[in-house]
Amino acid sequence: MDEHERFAEFARVRTPALIRAAYLLTGDQHAAEDLVQSALTKTYAHWRRVRHEDPEAYVRTAMYREQVSWWRRRSRQRQVAPTWALPELQPDPADHAGLRLAMRQALLRLPQPQRAVVVLRYYEDLSETQVAEILGCSIGTVRSRANRAVQRLRETLPTAEPLVEVRA
């Protein structure tokens, strides 16, 4: 299998998971797809080196940095409230579908830097150090953004019970 085929296989297998993470960051399916495509393009340029390390971590880092770059460019242009709508979702047979939808909407209401920290820390399960490195900020900034974001989510979702897995 040559390098091109290995990259194509990697992209085919990991793209759905990458798009899910990108959607949490962007709040828009099309922007999420663009973000993943951009990160995969950057990864392909360095594939010979990256494939021996952790290619998914490389793609995710490229994705998060690209998103931060997009936010910074957009905030310099003008401050506008997001106007996107959630895509139509398929019915979720899980018990906590309502809570997941409420959480998704609450995430979209967070400022973009706070949303990025929440996604990286709690959805991607990265350490504060890893999040700080990816976002190019200090650990203290990550902590304060996470604290503010969690506080705001608690205000937005006051009746939401934390999900607790019950094992028999």
XYZ file of N, CA and C in Angstrom:
504
model
N 0.856 -1.174 0.000
C 0.000 0.000 0.000
C 0.904 1.240 0.000
N 0.698 2.146 -0.941
C 1.532 3.339 -1.008
C 0.998 4.430 -0.063
N 1.744 5.526 0.038
C 1.414 6.612 0.969
C 0.034 7.211 0.693
N -0.270 7.408 -0.574
C -1.563 7.984 -0.940
C -2.706 7.076 -0.473
N -2.584 5.801 -0.672
C -3.630 4.849 -0.258
C -3.762 4.804 1.260
N -2.644 4.882 1.980
C -2.692 4.883 3.454
C -3.414 6.129 3.968
N -3.105 7.268 3.357
C -3.790 8.488 3.783
C -5.280 8.397 3.465
N -5.622 7.922 2.277
C -7.033 7.811 1.885
C -7.781 6.889 2.848
N -7.165 5.803 3.252
C -7.793 4.876 4.196
C -7.981 5.540 5.561
N -6.943 6.226 6.035
C -7.044 6.952 7.296
C -8.191 7.963 7.248
N -8.238 8.760 6.193
C -9.273 9.786 6.058
C -10.661 9.155 5.994
N -10.802 8.066 5.270
C -12.103 7.398 5.141
C -12.590 6.901 6.492
N -11.709 6.309 7.273
C -12.090 5.707 8.552
C -12.355 6.766 9.627
N -11.542 7.815 9.703
C -11.612 8.771 10.812
C -12.449 10.010 10.549
N -12.837 10.265 9.307
C -13.586 11.488 8.996
C -14.892 11.626 9.780
N -15.717 10.588 9.938
C -16.958 10.787 10.707
C -16.706 11.289 12.134
N -15.736 10.734 12.826
C -15.433 11.181 14.189
C -14.885 12.602 14.184
N -14.070 12.923 13.209
C -13.521 14.275 13.110
C -14.621 15.293 12.830
N -15.574 14.935 12.003
C -16.680 15.850 11.696
C -17.545 16.080 12.936
N -17.759 15.042 13.739
C -18.530 15.223 14.978
C -17.851 16.247 15.879
N -16.550 16.119 16.064
C -15.819 17.077 16.904
C -15.852 18.472 16.288
N -15.697 18.556 14.988
C -15.714 19.852 14.305
C -17.089 20.507 14.413
N -18.141 19.707 14.365
C -19.493 20.261 14.499
C -19.679 20.900 15.871
N -19.144 20.266 16.907
C -19.249 20.844 18.239
C -18.522 22.182 18.311
N -17.456 22.319 17.568
C -16.714 23.584 17.554
C -17.407 24.663 16.732
N -17.943 24.279 15.586
C -18.472 25.277 14.655
C -19.961 25.522 14.816
N -20.702 24.489 15.189
C -22.154 24.618 15.287
C -22.845 24.563 13.939
N -22.125 24.207 12.901
C -22.687 24.186 11.556
C -22.088 23.005 10.797
N -22.934 22.193 10.204
C -22.470 20.989 9.512
C -21.520 21.319 8.364
N -21.860 22.319 7.568
C -21.019 22.672 6.421
C -19.665 23.229 6.874
N -19.694 24.080 7.896
C -18.433 24.619 8.420
C -17.591 23.500 9.029
N -18.233 22.536 9.663
C -17.511 21.398 10.238
C -16.828 20.592 9.139
N -17.547 20.347 8.062
C -16.959 19.603 6.941
C -15.790 20.372 6.330
N -15.942 21.693 6.190
C -14.855 22.524 5.664
C -13.637 22.483 6.586
N -13.902 22.540 7.881
C -12.816 22.518 8.855
C -12.037 21.201 8.777
N -12.748 20.084 8.711
C -12.090 18.784 8.614
C -11.321 18.675 7.303
N -11.917 19.131 6.227
C -11.244 19.072 4.927
C -9.948 19.889 4.954
N -10.006 21.061 5.545
C -8.820 21.907 5.641
C -7.732 21.221 6.472
N -8.126 20.628 7.595
C -7.151 19.946 8.459
C -6.562 18.720 7.757
N -7.388 17.977 7.033
C -6.880 16.811 6.304
C -5.930 17.233 5.180
N -6.207 18.349 4.548
C -5.324 18.859 3.496
C -3.948 19.187 4.069
N -3.932 19.837 5.226
C -2.664 20.167 5.876
C -1.935 18.896 6.315
N -2.697 17.916 6.766
C -2.087 16.657 7.197
C -1.476 15.923 6.013
N -2.158 15.926 4.892
C -1.653 15.221 3.716
C -0.298 15.768 3.271
N -0.131 17.067 3.427
C 1.135 17.687 3.026
C 2.317 17.166 3.850
N 2.037 16.672 5.058
C 3.089 16.183 5.944
C 2.916 14.694 6.259
N 2.185 13.988 5.427
C 1.778 12.621 5.726
C 2.949 11.677 5.988
N 4.016 11.772 5.231
C 5.151 10.837 5.413
C 5.684 10.893 6.838
N 5.747 12.086 7.408
C 6.238 12.242 8.778
C 5.143 11.912 9.794
N 3.940 12.361 9.537
C 2.833 12.251 10.483
C 2.377 10.805 10.681
N 2.350 10.029 9.640
C 1.791 8.683 9.745
C 2.548 7.797 10.717
N 3.818 8.114 10.997
C 4.602 7.330 11.946
C 4.338 7.762 13.388
N 3.750 8.927 13.555
C 3.435 9.428 14.894
C 1.979 9.083 15.188
N 1.174 10.079 15.503
C -0.253 9.882 15.760
C -1.020 10.766 14.779
N -1.416 10.215 13.622
C -2.033 11.066 12.595
C -3.337 11.712 13.049
N -4.127 11.023 13.841
C -5.392 11.628 14.264
C -5.147 12.825 15.176
N -4.192 12.724 16.068
C -3.861 13.857 16.936
C -3.380 15.039 16.101
N -2.618 14.760 15.063
C -2.128 15.822 14.180
C -3.308 16.514 13.491
N -4.241 15.725 12.982
C -5.408 16.296 12.290
C -6.245 17.120 13.255
N -6.493 16.584 14.448
C -7.308 17.311 15.426
C -6.636 18.619 15.833
N -5.344 18.599 16.037
C -4.634 19.830 16.380
C -4.743 20.840 15.240
N -4.550 20.379 14.019
C -4.689 21.265 12.857
C -6.106 21.831 12.788
N -7.075 20.993 13.099
C -8.473 21.402 13.056
C -8.757 22.488 14.104
N -8.297 22.281 15.330
C -8.560 23.249 16.391
C -7.835 24.568 16.126
N -6.625 24.478 15.655
C -5.880 25.709 15.357
C -6.512 26.466 14.202
N -6.979 25.752 13.203
C -7.652 26.397 12.074
C -8.933 27.089 12.544
N -9.679 26.442 13.428
C -10.911 27.045 13.939
C -10.606 28.313 14.721
N -9.591 28.282 15.559
C -9.203 29.474 16.309
C -8.814 30.590 15.337
N -8.098 30.237 14.287
C -7.708 31.218 13.278
C -8.934 31.826 12.605
N -9.923 30.976 12.282
C -11.157 31.484 11.676
C -11.860 32.428 12.635
N -11.943 32.090 13.917
C -12.592 32.953 14.901
C -11.893 34.300 14.982
N -10.577 34.259 15.023
C -9.826 35.513 15.141
C -10.039 36.395 13.921
N -10.002 35.802 12.727
C -10.229 36.584 11.511
C -11.627 37.194 11.522
N -12.598 36.389 11.890
C -13.969 36.868 11.887
C -14.191 37.944 12.944
N -13.572 37.798 14.115
C -13.783 38.801 15.157
C -13.131 40.126 14.788
N -12.061 40.088 13.983
C -11.441 41.321 13.525
C -12.314 42.029 12.498
N -13.043 41.263 11.708
C -13.870 41.858 10.662
C -15.054 42.595 11.271
N -15.800 41.903 12.127
C -16.920 42.554 12.812
C -17.523 41.586 13.811
N -18.175 42.144 14.797
C -18.826 41.341 15.825
C -20.291 41.161 15.439
N -20.661 39.937 15.106
C -22.032 39.624 14.714
C -22.460 38.383 15.470
N -23.667 38.391 15.967
C -24.188 37.215 16.661
C -24.377 36.078 15.661
N -24.097 34.838 16.064
C -24.277 33.714 15.145
C -25.742 33.594 14.717
N -25.933 33.257 13.453
C -27.293 33.150 12.924
C -27.594 31.760 12.404
N -26.722 30.807 12.676
C -26.942 29.477 12.140
C -28.040 28.750 12.912
N -28.632 27.798 12.260
C -29.645 26.952 12.888
C -29.109 25.533 12.922
N -29.560 24.806 13.897
C -29.145 23.407 13.978
C -29.728 22.636 12.802
N -28.960 21.706 12.257
C -29.517 20.883 11.183
C -30.596 19.974 11.745
N -31.469 19.526 10.875
C -32.482 18.589 11.331
C -31.798 17.322 11.791
N -32.187 16.888 12.957
C -31.554 15.720 13.541
C -32.458 14.506 13.391
N -31.833 13.373 13.249
C -32.574 12.125 13.199
C -33.059 11.808 14.604
N -34.193 11.135 14.747
C -34.662 10.776 16.087
C -33.596 9.950 16.807
N -33.401 10.248 18.068
C -32.399 9.555 18.873
C -33.124 8.625 19.837
N -32.904 7.331 19.705
C -33.612 6.402 20.573
C -33.062 6.383 21.999
N -31.962 7.058 22.265
C -31.363 7.034 23.596
C -32.255 7.748 24.603
N -32.071 7.424 25.855
C -32.891 7.988 26.928
C -32.687 9.478 27.132
N -31.509 10.001 26.807
C -31.184 11.378 27.128
C -31.120 12.281 25.900
N -31.928 12.023 24.919
C -31.890 12.812 23.683
C -32.230 14.275 23.951
N -33.226 14.523 24.777
C -33.612 15.895 25.088
C -32.492 16.672 25.754
N -31.810 16.014 26.671
C -30.688 16.664 27.345
C -29.553 16.945 26.365
N -29.293 15.999 25.457
C -28.234 16.205 24.469
C -28.557 17.385 23.565
N -29.816 17.483 23.153
C -30.206 18.608 22.293
C -30.100 19.935 23.044
N -30.529 19.931 24.297
C -30.431 21.147 25.099
C -28.963 21.531 25.300
N -28.110 20.546 25.525
C -26.685 20.811 25.703
C -26.074 21.360 24.418
N -26.464 20.798 23.285
C -25.943 21.280 22.007
C -26.334 22.747 21.798
N -27.576 23.081 22.096
C -28.012 24.472 21.939
C -27.289 25.383 22.926
N -27.088 24.891 24.156
C -26.374 25.689 25.150
C -24.922 25.908 24.722
N -24.302 24.901 24.135
C -22.933 25.052 23.638
C -22.857 26.140 22.566
N -23.866 26.179 21.699
C -23.862 27.175 20.630
C -24.001 28.598 21.171
N -24.531 28.732 22.370
C -24.688 30.063 22.970
C -23.411 30.540 23.665
N -22.486 29.631 23.904
C -21.224 30.026 24.552
C -20.376 30.834 23.574
N -19.578 31.757 24.101
C -18.603 32.425 23.232
C -17.660 31.373 22.646
N -17.182 31.618 21.465
C -16.390 30.615 20.753
C -15.170 30.120 21.524
N -14.399 30.980 22.180
C -13.243 30.462 22.930
C -13.663 29.521 24.074
N -14.758 29.835 24.751
C -15.242 28.965 25.817
C -15.735 27.642 25.242
N -16.427 27.698 24.118
C -16.920 26.481 23.477
C -15.756 25.571 23.097
N -14.690 26.171 22.562
C -13.524 25.375 22.171
C -12.936 24.655 23.385
N -12.837 25.356 24.508
C -12.289 24.740 25.715
C -13.191 23.609 26.191
N -14.499 23.825 26.202
C -15.429 22.777 26.640
C -15.325 21.550 25.745
N -15.305 21.756 24.448
C -15.217 20.624 23.518
C -13.916 19.862 23.728
N -12.819 20.583 23.820
C -11.523 19.910 23.976
C -11.395 19.218 25.331
N -11.811 19.878 26.406
C -11.653 19.312 27.742
C -12.632 18.179 28.018
N -13.904 18.383 27.700
C -14.930 17.452 28.163
C -15.433 16.494 27.091
N -15.416 16.899 25.833
C -15.840 15.987 24.770
C -14.649 15.194 24.226
N -13.511 15.864 24.092
C -12.311 15.196 23.584
C -11.457 14.627 24.713
N -11.774 14.991 25.962
C -11.111 14.473 27.156
C -9.600 14.751 27.145
N -9.237 15.979 26.768
C -7.837 16.376 26.766
C -7.495 17.072 28.081
N -6.240 17.038 28.452
C -5.795 17.709 29.678
C -5.762 19.225 29.447
N -5.682 19.968 30.548
C -5.593 21.425 30.435
C -4.338 21.827 29.662
N -3.260 21.101 29.889
C -2.009 21.387 29.189
C -2.165 21.182 27.686
N -2.807 20.092 27.287
C -3.020 19.821 25.869
C -3.912 20.884 25.239
N -4.965 21.270 25.948
C -5.884 22.291 25.431
C -5.140 23.616 25.261
N -4.346 23.983 26.256
C -3.586 25.233 26.177
C -2.637 25.216 24.986
N -2.003 24.087 24.758
C -1.071 23.972 23.636
C -1.806 24.101 22.302
N -2.939 23.424 22.180
C -3.698 23.456 20.933
C -4.227 24.859 20.641
N -4.756 25.518 21.679
C -5.362 26.835 21.476
C -4.343 27.975 21.537
N -3.117 27.660 21.888
C -2.087 28.686 21.936
C -2.313 29.701 23.042
N -2.707 29.225 24.218
C -2.925 30.115 25.354
C -2.344 29.462 26.605
N -2.449 30.140 27.737
C -1.895 29.604 28.976
C -2.879 28.626 29.628
N -2.368 27.831 30.553
C -3.215 26.893 31.298
C -4.232 27.669 32.131
N -3.811 28.806 32.679
C -4.727 29.645 33.453
C -5.893 30.137 32.611
N -5.626 30.474 31.359
C -6.697 30.903 30.449
C -7.659 29.753 30.193
N -7.120 28.556 30.006
C -7.972 27.381 29.800
C -8.855 27.173 31.021
N -8.271 27.268 32.216
C -9.043 27.063 33.449
C -10.145 28.100 33.596
N -9.814 29.359 33.355
C -10.830 30.406 33.531
C -11.939 30.286 32.486
N -11.565 29.950 31.233
C -12.597 29.783 30.208
C -13.484 28.583 30.521
N -12.879 27.507 30.996
C -13.667 26.320 31.349
C -14.597 26.643 32.512
N -14.090 27.350 33.507
C -14.904 27.704 34.661
C -16.095 28.571 34.248
N -15.829 29.589 33.445
C -16.913 30.472 32.981
C -17.924 29.702 32.127
N -17.405 28.828 31.265
C -18.293 28.064 30.386
C -19.189 27.132 31.186
N -18.620 26.423 32.150
C -19.415 25.506 32.966
C -20.446 26.288 33.765
N -20.041 27.434 34.305
C -20.979 28.276 35.052
C -22.144 28.711 34.151
N -21.817 29.111 32.943
C -22.853 29.564 32.007
C -23.761 28.411 31.589
N -23.182 27.227 31.407
C -23.988 26.054 31.064
C -24.929 25.696 32.214
N -24.453 25.835 33.448
C -25.316 25.566 34.611
C -26.482 26.554 34.668
N -26.219 27.803 34.309
C -27.289 28.804 34.289
C -28.285 28.517 33.169
N -27.766 28.073 32.027
C -28.610 27.802 30.861
C -29.431 26.531 31.053
N -28.831 25.546 31.713
C -29.479 24.246 31.906
C -29.644 23.955 33.397
N -30.406 24.769 34.134
C -30.463 24.597 35.591
C -31.120 23.289 36.034
N -32.014 22.754 35.233
C -32.727 21.545 35.652
C -32.092 20.275 35.139
N -31.036 20.399 34.362
C -30.404 19.213 33.781
C -29.662 18.433 34.855
N -29.987 17.175 34.947
C -29.283 16.294 35.866
C -28.043 15.764 35.172
N -26.934 15.631 35.902
C -25.763 15.033 35.260
C -26.051 13.582 34.884
N -25.510 13.182 33.749
C -25.719 11.802 33.323
C -24.859 10.878 34.175
N -25.474 9.920 34.803
C -24.769 8.971 35.635
C -25.036 7.600 35.076
N -23.981 6.866 34.810
C -24.127 5.534 34.280
C -24.401 4.572 35.435
N -25.480 3.851 35.323
C -25.850 2.893 36.358
C -25.442 1.520 35.888
N -24.668 0.841 36.723
C -24.220 -0.502 36.372
C -24.869 -1.507 37.305
N -25.342 -2.580 36.703
C -26.018 -3.603 37.510
C -25.063 -4.691 37.919
